[in-house]
Short mmCIF file of C-alpha atoms in Angstrom, two decimals:
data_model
loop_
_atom_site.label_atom_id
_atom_site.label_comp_id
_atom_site.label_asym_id
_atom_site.label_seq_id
_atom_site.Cartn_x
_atom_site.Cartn_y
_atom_site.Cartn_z
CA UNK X 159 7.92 -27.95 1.43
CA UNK X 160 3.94 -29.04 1.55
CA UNK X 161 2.72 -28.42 -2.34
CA UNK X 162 -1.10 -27.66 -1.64
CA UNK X 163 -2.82 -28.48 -5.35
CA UNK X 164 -6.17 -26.79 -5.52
CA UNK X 165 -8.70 -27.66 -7.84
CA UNK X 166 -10.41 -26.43 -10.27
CA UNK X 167 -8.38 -22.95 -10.78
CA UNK X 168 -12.08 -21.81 -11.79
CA UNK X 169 -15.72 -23.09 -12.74
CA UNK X 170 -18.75 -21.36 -13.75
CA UNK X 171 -21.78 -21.84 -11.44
CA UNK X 172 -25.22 -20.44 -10.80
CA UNK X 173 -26.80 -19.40 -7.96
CA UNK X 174 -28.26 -22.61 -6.11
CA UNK X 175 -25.91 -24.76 -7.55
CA UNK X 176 -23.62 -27.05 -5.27
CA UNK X 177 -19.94 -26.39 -5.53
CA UNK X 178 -17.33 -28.56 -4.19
CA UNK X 179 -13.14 -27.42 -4.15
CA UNK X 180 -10.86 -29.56 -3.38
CA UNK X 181 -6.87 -29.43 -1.95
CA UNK X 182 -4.31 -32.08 -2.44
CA UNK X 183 -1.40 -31.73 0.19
CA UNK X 184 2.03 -33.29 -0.84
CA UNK X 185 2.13 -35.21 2.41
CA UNK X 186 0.10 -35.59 5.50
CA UNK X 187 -0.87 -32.88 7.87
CA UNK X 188 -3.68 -34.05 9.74
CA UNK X 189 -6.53 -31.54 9.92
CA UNK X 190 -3.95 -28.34 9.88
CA UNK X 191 -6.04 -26.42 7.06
CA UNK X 192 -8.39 -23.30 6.30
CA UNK X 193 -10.57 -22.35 3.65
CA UNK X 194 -10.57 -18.51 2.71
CA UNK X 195 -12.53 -15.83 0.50
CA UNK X 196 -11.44 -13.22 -1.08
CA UNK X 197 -13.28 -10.63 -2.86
CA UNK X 198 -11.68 -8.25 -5.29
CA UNK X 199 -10.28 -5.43 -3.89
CA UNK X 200 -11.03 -6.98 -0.07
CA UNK X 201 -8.48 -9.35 1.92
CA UNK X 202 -9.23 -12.64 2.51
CA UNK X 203 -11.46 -13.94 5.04
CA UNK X 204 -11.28 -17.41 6.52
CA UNK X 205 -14.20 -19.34 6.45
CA UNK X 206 -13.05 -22.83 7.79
CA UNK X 207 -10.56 -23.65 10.61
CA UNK X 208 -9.01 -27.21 11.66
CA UNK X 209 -10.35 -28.43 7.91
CA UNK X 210 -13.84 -28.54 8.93
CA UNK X 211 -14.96 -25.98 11.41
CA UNK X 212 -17.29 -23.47 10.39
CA UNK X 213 -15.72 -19.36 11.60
CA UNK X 214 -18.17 -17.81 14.00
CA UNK X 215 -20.51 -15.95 11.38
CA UNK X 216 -19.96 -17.95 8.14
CA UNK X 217 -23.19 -19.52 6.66
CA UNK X 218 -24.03 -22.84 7.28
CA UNK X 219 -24.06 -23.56 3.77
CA UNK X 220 -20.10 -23.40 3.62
CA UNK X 221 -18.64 -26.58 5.01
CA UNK X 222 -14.83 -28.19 4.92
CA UNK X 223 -14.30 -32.17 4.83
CA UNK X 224 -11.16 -34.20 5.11
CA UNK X 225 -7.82 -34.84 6.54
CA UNK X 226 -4.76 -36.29 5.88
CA UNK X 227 -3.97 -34.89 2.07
CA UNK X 228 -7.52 -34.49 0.61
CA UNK X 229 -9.53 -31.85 2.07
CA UNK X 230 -12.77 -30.40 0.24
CA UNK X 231 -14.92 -27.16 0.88
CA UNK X 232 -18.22 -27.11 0.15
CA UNK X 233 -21.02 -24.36 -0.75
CA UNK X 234 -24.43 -26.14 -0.91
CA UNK X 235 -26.28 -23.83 -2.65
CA UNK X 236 -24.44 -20.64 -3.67
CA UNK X 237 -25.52 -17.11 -3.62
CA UNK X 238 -24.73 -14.09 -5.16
CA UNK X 239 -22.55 -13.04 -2.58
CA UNK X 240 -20.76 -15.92 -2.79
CA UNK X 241 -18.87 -15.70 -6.06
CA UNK X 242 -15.15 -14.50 -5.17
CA UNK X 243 -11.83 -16.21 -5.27
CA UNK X 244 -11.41 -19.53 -2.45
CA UNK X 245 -7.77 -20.29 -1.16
CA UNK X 246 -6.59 -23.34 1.28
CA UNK X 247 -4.11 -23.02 3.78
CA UNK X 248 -2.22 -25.81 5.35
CA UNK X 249 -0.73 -24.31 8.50
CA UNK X 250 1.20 -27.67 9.73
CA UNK X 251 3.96 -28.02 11.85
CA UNK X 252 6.12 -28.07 8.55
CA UNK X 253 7.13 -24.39 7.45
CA UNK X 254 6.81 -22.78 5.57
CA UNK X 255 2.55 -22.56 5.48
CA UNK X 256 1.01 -22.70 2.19
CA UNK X 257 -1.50 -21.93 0.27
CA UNK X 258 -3.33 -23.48 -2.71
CA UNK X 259 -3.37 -21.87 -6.02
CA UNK X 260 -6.66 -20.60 -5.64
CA UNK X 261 -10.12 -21.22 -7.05
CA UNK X 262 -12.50 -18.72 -8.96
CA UNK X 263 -15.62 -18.50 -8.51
CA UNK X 264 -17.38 -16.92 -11.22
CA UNK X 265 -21.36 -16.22 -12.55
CA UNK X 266 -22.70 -19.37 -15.36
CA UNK V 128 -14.05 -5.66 18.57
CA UNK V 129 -10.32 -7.01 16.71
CA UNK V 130 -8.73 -4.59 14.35
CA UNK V 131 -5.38 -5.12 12.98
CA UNK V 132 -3.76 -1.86 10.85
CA UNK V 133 -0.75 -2.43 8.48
CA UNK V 134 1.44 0.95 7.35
CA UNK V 135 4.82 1.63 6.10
CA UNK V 136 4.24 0.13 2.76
CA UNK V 137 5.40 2.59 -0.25
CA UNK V 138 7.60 2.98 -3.45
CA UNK V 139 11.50 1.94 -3.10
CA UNK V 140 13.79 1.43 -5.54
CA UNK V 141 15.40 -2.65 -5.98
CA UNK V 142 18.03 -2.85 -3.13
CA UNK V 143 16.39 -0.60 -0.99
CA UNK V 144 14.50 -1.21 2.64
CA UNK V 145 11.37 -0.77 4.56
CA UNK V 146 9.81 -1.49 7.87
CA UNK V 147 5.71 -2.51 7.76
CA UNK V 148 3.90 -2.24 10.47
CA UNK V 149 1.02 -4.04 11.89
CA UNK V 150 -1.19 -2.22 14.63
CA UNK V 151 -3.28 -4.64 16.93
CA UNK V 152 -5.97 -3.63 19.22
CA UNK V 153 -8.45 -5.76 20.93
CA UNK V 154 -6.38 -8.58 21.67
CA UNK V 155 -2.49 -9.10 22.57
CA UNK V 156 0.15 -9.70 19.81
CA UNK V 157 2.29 -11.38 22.46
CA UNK V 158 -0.50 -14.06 22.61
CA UNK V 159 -0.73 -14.96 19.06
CA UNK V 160 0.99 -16.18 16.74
CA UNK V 161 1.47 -13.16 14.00
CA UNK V 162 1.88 -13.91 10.21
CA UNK V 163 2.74 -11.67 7.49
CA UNK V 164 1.04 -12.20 4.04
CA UNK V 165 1.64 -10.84 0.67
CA UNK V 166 -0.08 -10.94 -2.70
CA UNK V 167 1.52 -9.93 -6.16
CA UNK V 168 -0.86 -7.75 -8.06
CA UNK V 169 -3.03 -10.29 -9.74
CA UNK V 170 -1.53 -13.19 -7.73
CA UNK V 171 -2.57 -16.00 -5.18
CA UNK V 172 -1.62 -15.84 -2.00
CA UNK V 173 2.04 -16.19 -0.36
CA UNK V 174 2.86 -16.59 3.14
CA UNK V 175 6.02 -14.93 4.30
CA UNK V 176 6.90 -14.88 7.99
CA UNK V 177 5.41 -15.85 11.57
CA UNK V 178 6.01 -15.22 15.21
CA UNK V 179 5.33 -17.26 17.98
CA UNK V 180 4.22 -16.16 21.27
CA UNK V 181 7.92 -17.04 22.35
CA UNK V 182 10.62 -15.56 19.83
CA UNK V 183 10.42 -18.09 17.77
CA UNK V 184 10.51 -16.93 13.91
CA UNK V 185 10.08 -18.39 10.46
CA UNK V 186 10.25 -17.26 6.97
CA UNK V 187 9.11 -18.48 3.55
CA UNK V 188 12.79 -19.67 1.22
CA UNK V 189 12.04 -16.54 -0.65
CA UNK V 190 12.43 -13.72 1.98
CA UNK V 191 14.78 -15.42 4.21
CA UNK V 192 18.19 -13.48 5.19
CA UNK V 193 16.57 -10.21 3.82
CA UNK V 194 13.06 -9.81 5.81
CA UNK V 195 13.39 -9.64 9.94
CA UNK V 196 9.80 -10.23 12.00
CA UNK V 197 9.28 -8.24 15.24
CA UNK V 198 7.10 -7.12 17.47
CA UNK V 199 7.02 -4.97 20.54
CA UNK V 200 4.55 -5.93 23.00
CA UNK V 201 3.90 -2.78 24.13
CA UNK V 202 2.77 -1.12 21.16
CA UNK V 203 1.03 -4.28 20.73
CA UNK V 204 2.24 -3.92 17.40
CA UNK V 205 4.11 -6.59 14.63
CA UNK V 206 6.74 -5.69 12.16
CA UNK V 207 8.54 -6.54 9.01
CA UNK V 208 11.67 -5.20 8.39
CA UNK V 209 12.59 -5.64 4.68
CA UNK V 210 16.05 -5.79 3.34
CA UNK V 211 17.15 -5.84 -0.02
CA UNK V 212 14.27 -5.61 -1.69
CA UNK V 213 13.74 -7.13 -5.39
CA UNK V 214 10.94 -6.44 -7.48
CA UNK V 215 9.77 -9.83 -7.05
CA UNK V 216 8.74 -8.43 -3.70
CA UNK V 217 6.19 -6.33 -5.54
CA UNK V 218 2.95 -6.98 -3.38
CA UNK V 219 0.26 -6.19 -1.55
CA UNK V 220 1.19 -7.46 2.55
CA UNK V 221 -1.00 -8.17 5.17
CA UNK V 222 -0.96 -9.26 8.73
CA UNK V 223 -3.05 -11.79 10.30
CA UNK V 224 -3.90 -13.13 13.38
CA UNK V 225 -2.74 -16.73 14.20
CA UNK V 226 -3.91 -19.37 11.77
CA UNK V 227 -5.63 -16.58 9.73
CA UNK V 228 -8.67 -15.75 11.79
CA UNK V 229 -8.52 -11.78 11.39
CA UNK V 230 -6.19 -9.83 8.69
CA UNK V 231 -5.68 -6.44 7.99
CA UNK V 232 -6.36 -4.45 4.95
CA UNK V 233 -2.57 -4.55 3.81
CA UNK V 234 -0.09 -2.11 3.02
CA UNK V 235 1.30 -1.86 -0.67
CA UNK V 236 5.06 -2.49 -1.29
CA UNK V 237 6.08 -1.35 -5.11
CA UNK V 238 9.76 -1.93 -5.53
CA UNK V 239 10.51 -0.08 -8.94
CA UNK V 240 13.57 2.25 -9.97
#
């Protein structure tokens, strides 16, 4: 199986800060990975397709970077709205699909 | 406008069964591929199971030989017949739509006794 290490499991941030998550995969698998939010009590909502195309809708100030095994997403000036939980999915040819451990995204 | 509607979750005791559903309107299932997703209270996310437009089916180690994927094109509606549930299968499941693009609001499994 594809181990997808996420990192950090949390940081602290305020609003107009940059904030940069990164995923590790175990092996190769190309540009075969999303970025997701999740808000409490909401299901997730993908933000980035194909590791760095923005979803119809989603601010330009998300963006996704990387292929290969290092992928990062980046939020270049966050907003209130945007503190929640971020997830990465590699969705490769090799099953089963992961997901990263997940990042949180909280208030400084 | 894409919609996807899971039911069936509920209480069942360890060993017991249940059948989720996962209504689709505004696009066809038989298009797409169809994943089922399911989060522990608490937990990340786990993928569990996908369907191919063909028949083609996979599962995650953890579910496999107990949980069946459907769908019937007609209803334009997946399933996810579970078997033998454990309460390690404790969870919150979702659908979604191909590589994640739309999900559903999920249907809550508790497996208790």
């Amino acid at each position: 199986d594809i181990q997808m290490t996420q990192s950090p499991s949390s940081l602290s941030a305020s609003v107009g800060d940059r904030v940069t998550i990164t995923c590790r995969a175990s092996q190769g698998i190309k540009n075969d990975l999303g970025w997701f939010q999740q808000k409490p009590g909401e299901a997730p909502k993908r933000l980035i397709y194909a590791a760095s195309s923005l979803q119809s809708g989603v601010p330009s100030r998300f963006s996704g970077s990387g292929s290969g095994t290092e992928f990062t997403l980046t939020i270049s000036s966050l907003q209130p709205e945007d503190f929640a939980t971020y997830y990465c999915l590699q969705y490769s040819t090799y099953i089963p699909w992961t997901f990263g451990q997940g990042t949180k995204v909280e208030i400084k | 406008e894409v919609q996807l509607v899971e039911s069936g979750g509920g209480l069942v005791q360890p060993g017991g069964s249940l059948r989720l559903s996962c209504a689709a309107s505004g696009f066809a299932v038989s298009n797409n591929y169809m994943n089922w997703v399911r989060q522990a209270p608490g937990k990340g996310l786990e993928w569990v199971s996908v369907i191919y437009s063909g028949e083609t089916t996979y599962y995650a180690d953890s579910v496999k030989g107990r949980f069946t994927i459907s769908r019937d094109n007609s209803k334009n509606t997946v399933y996810l017949q579970m078997n033998s549930l454990k309460t390690g299968d404790t969870a919150l499941y979702y659908c979604a739509r191909g590589w994640g693009s739309e999900w559903g609001q999920g249907t809550l499994v508790t497996v208790s006794s």
